[in-house]
Amino acid sequence: MQALNFPQYSFRFKNKENKVSIFDAIRKKFVILQPEEWVRQHCIQYLIEEKKFPKSLINVEKELTINGLKKRYDIVVFNPNGSIHLIVECKAPSISINQSTFDQIARYNLKLNATYLMVTNGLNHYFCQMDFENSRYQFLKNIPDYTP
């Protein structure tokens, strides 16, 4: 798999029937290693190792319904009180991040009301803080580290 713009992490892999799987520490299972999954697993490790978010507050690939359509978010980080702190949208490295990517995460956030948004394709990372009062987001250099 392609080198990404994240620190180096150790992963567990499994090869079965010529399909490589990577272990997801949040879902506690092996998942097929696709380019987007490679980005998602790096991002999960980044949130745990660099940003110090507890695994217990991280949720991966859950379904939500928006305007009657079933969608799946990549990563959500909860606050200890159950509200949503951060939504992460992961794309494969070959997918460029553009306005439609931000529109997608913004639509998810209309339902989830996260304080922070992160969009990444593993090579480029974008961080935003929501300004709910003015219905917009402000770009940040990074998201804040976890504080209990």
CSV table of C-alpha atoms in Angstrom, one decimal:
chain,number,residue,atom,x,y,z
A,1,MET,CA,0.0,0.0,0.0
A,2,GLN,CA,1.0,3.6,-0.6
A,3,ALA,CA,2.9,5.6,2.0
A,4,LEU,CA,0.6,8.2,3.6
A,5,ASN,CA,1.1,11.6,5.2
A,6,PHE,CA,0.7,10.1,8.7
A,7,PRO,CA,3.3,8.9,11.3
A,8,GLN,CA,4.4,5.3,10.9
A,9,TYR,CA,2.2,2.8,12.7
A,10,SER,CA,2.3,-0.9,13.2
A,11,PHE,CA,-0.7,-2.9,11.8
A,12,ARG,CA,-1.7,-6.5,11.9
A,13,PHE,CA,-2.4,-8.1,8.5
A,14,LYS,CA,-3.9,-11.4,7.4
A,15,ASN,CA,-3.9,-12.9,3.9
A,16,LYS,CA,-6.7,-15.3,3.0
A,17,GLU,CA,-7.7,-16.4,-0.5
A,18,ASN,CA,-5.3,-13.8,-1.9
A,19,LYS,CA,-7.2,-11.0,-0.1
A,20,VAL,CA,-5.2,-9.0,2.4
A,21,SER,CA,-7.1,-7.8,5.5
A,22,ILE,CA,-6.0,-5.3,8.2
A,23,PHE,CA,-7.0,-5.5,11.8
A,24,ASP,CA,-9.3,-2.6,13.0
A,25,ALA,CA,-8.7,-2.0,16.7
A,26,ILE,CA,-12.0,-0.2,17.1
A,27,ARG,CA,-14.2,-2.8,15.4
A,28,LYS,CA,-12.0,-5.6,16.8
A,29,LYS,CA,-11.9,-7.5,13.5
A,30,PHE,CA,-10.0,-7.9,10.3
A,31,VAL,CA,-11.4,-5.9,7.3
A,32,ILE,CA,-10.4,-6.2,3.7
A,33,LEU,CA,-7.6,-3.8,2.9
A,34,GLN,CA,-8.8,-1.3,0.3
A,35,PRO,CA,-7.1,2.1,-0.3
A,36,GLU,CA,-9.8,3.9,1.7
A,37,GLU,CA,-9.5,1.4,4.5
A,38,TRP,CA,-5.7,2.0,4.6
A,39,VAL,CA,-6.4,5.7,5.1
A,40,ARG,CA,-9.1,5.0,7.7
A,41,GLN,CA,-6.8,2.8,9.8
A,42,HIS,CA,-4.0,5.4,9.7
A,43,CYS,CA,-6.5,8.0,10.8
A,44,ILE,CA,-7.7,5.9,13.7
A,45,GLN,CA,-4.1,5.4,14.9
A,46,TYR,CA,-3.5,9.1,14.5
A,47,LEU,CA,-6.5,9.9,16.7
A,48,ILE,CA,-5.4,7.3,19.3
A,49,GLU,CA,-1.6,7.8,19.3
A,50,GLU,CA,-1.1,11.5,18.4
A,51,LYS,CA,-4.4,13.1,19.6
A,52,LYS,CA,-4.8,10.8,22.6
A,53,PHE,CA,-8.5,10.0,22.1
A,54,PRO,CA,-9.6,6.9,24.0
A,55,LYS,CA,-10.6,4.0,21.8
A,56,SER,CA,-13.8,3.8,23.8
A,57,LEU,CA,-14.9,7.1,22.3
A,58,ILE,CA,-14.2,6.2,18.7
A,59,ASN,CA,-16.8,4.7,16.4
A,60,VAL,CA,-16.2,3.4,12.9
A,61,GLU,CA,-18.4,2.9,9.8
A,62,LYS,CA,-21.9,3.2,11.2
A,63,GLU,CA,-25.0,3.9,9.2
A,64,LEU,CA,-27.1,7.0,9.5
A,65,THR,CA,-30.1,8.2,7.5
A,66,ILE,CA,-30.0,11.6,5.9
A,67,ASN,CA,-33.1,12.8,3.9
A,68,GLY,CA,-34.3,9.2,3.8
A,69,LEU,CA,-31.0,7.9,2.3
A,70,LYS,CA,-28.8,5.5,4.1
A,71,LYS,CA,-25.2,6.8,4.5
A,72,ARG,CA,-22.2,5.6,6.3
A,73,TYR,CA,-19.7,7.8,8.2
A,74,ASP,CA,-16.1,6.7,8.4
A,75,ILE,CA,-15.1,7.8,11.9
A,76,VAL,CA,-16.9,9.6,14.7
A,77,VAL,CA,-15.3,10.6,18.0
A,78,PHE,CA,-17.7,11.1,20.9
A,79,ASN,CA,-17.4,13.4,23.9
A,80,PRO,CA,-17.7,11.6,27.3
A,81,ASN,CA,-21.2,13.0,27.6
A,82,GLY,CA,-22.3,11.2,24.3
A,83,SER,CA,-22.3,14.3,22.1
A,84,ILE,CA,-20.2,14.1,19.0
A,85,HIS,CA,-16.8,15.8,19.1
A,86,LEU,CA,-15.4,15.0,15.6
A,87,ILE,CA,-16.5,13.4,12.3
A,88,VAL,CA,-13.8,12.2,9.9
A,89,GLU,CA,-14.4,11.5,6.2
A,90,CYS,CA,-11.7,9.3,4.6
A,91,LYS,CA,-11.1,9.0,0.9
A,92,ALA,CA,-8.7,6.8,-1.0
A,93,PRO,CA,-5.4,8.5,-1.8
A,94,SER,CA,-6.3,8.6,-5.5
A,95,ILE,CA,-9.4,10.7,-4.7
A,96,SER,CA,-8.8,14.4,-4.6
A,97,ILE,CA,-10.5,16.3,-1.9
A,98,ASN,CA,-12.8,19.0,-3.3
A,99,GLN,CA,-15.9,21.0,-2.4
A,100,SER,CA,-18.2,17.9,-2.8
A,101,THR,CA,-16.2,16.1,-0.1
A,102,PHE,CA,-16.8,19.0,2.2
A,103,ASP,CA,-20.5,19.1,1.2
A,104,GLN,CA,-20.7,15.4,2.1
A,105,ILE,CA,-19.3,15.8,5.6
A,106,ALA,CA,-21.4,19.0,6.1
A,107,ARG,CA,-24.5,17.0,5.2
A,108,TYR,CA,-23.6,14.3,7.7
A,109,ASN,CA,-22.9,17.0,10.3
A,110,LEU,CA,-26.4,18.5,9.9
A,111,LYS,CA,-27.5,15.3,11.6
A,112,LEU,CA,-24.6,14.6,13.9
A,113,ASN,CA,-23.7,18.2,15.1
A,114,ALA,CA,-20.0,17.5,15.6
A,115,THR,CA,-17.8,20.4,16.8
A,116,TYR,CA,-14.9,19.4,14.6
A,117,LEU,CA,-14.6,18.0,11.1
A,118,MET,CA,-11.7,16.2,9.4
A,119,VAL,CA,-11.4,15.3,5.8
A,120,THR,CA,-8.4,13.2,4.6
A,121,ASN,CA,-7.2,11.1,1.6
A,122,GLY,CA,-4.2,10.1,3.6
A,123,LEU,CA,-2.0,12.6,1.7
A,124,ASN,CA,-3.9,15.9,2.5
A,125,HIS,CA,-5.7,16.5,5.7
A,126,TYR,CA,-8.2,19.3,6.4
A,127,PHE,CA,-9.5,20.3,9.8
A,128,CYS,CA,-12.5,22.5,10.5
A,129,GLN,CA,-14.3,23.8,13.6
A,130,MET,CA,-18.0,24.4,13.3
A,131,ASP,CA,-19.5,27.8,13.8
A,132,PHE,CA,-23.1,26.8,14.4
A,133,GLU,CA,-24.2,30.4,15.1
A,134,ASN,CA,-23.3,31.5,11.6
A,135,SER,CA,-23.9,28.1,9.9
A,136,ARG,CA,-20.3,27.7,8.6
A,137,TYR,CA,-17.0,26.1,9.4
A,138,GLN,CA,-13.6,27.6,10.0
A,139,PHE,CA,-10.4,25.9,8.8
A,140,LEU,CA,-7.8,25.0,11.5
A,141,LYS,CA,-4.2,23.8,11.3
A,142,ASN,CA,-5.2,20.7,13.3
A,143,ILE,CA,-7.8,19.4,15.7
A,144,PRO,CA,-7.2,19.9,19.4
A,145,ASP,CA,-5.8,17.0,21.4
A,146,TYR,CA,-8.2,15.1,23.6
A,147,THR,CA,-8.8,16.6,27.0
A,148,PRO,CA,-10.9,14.6,29.5
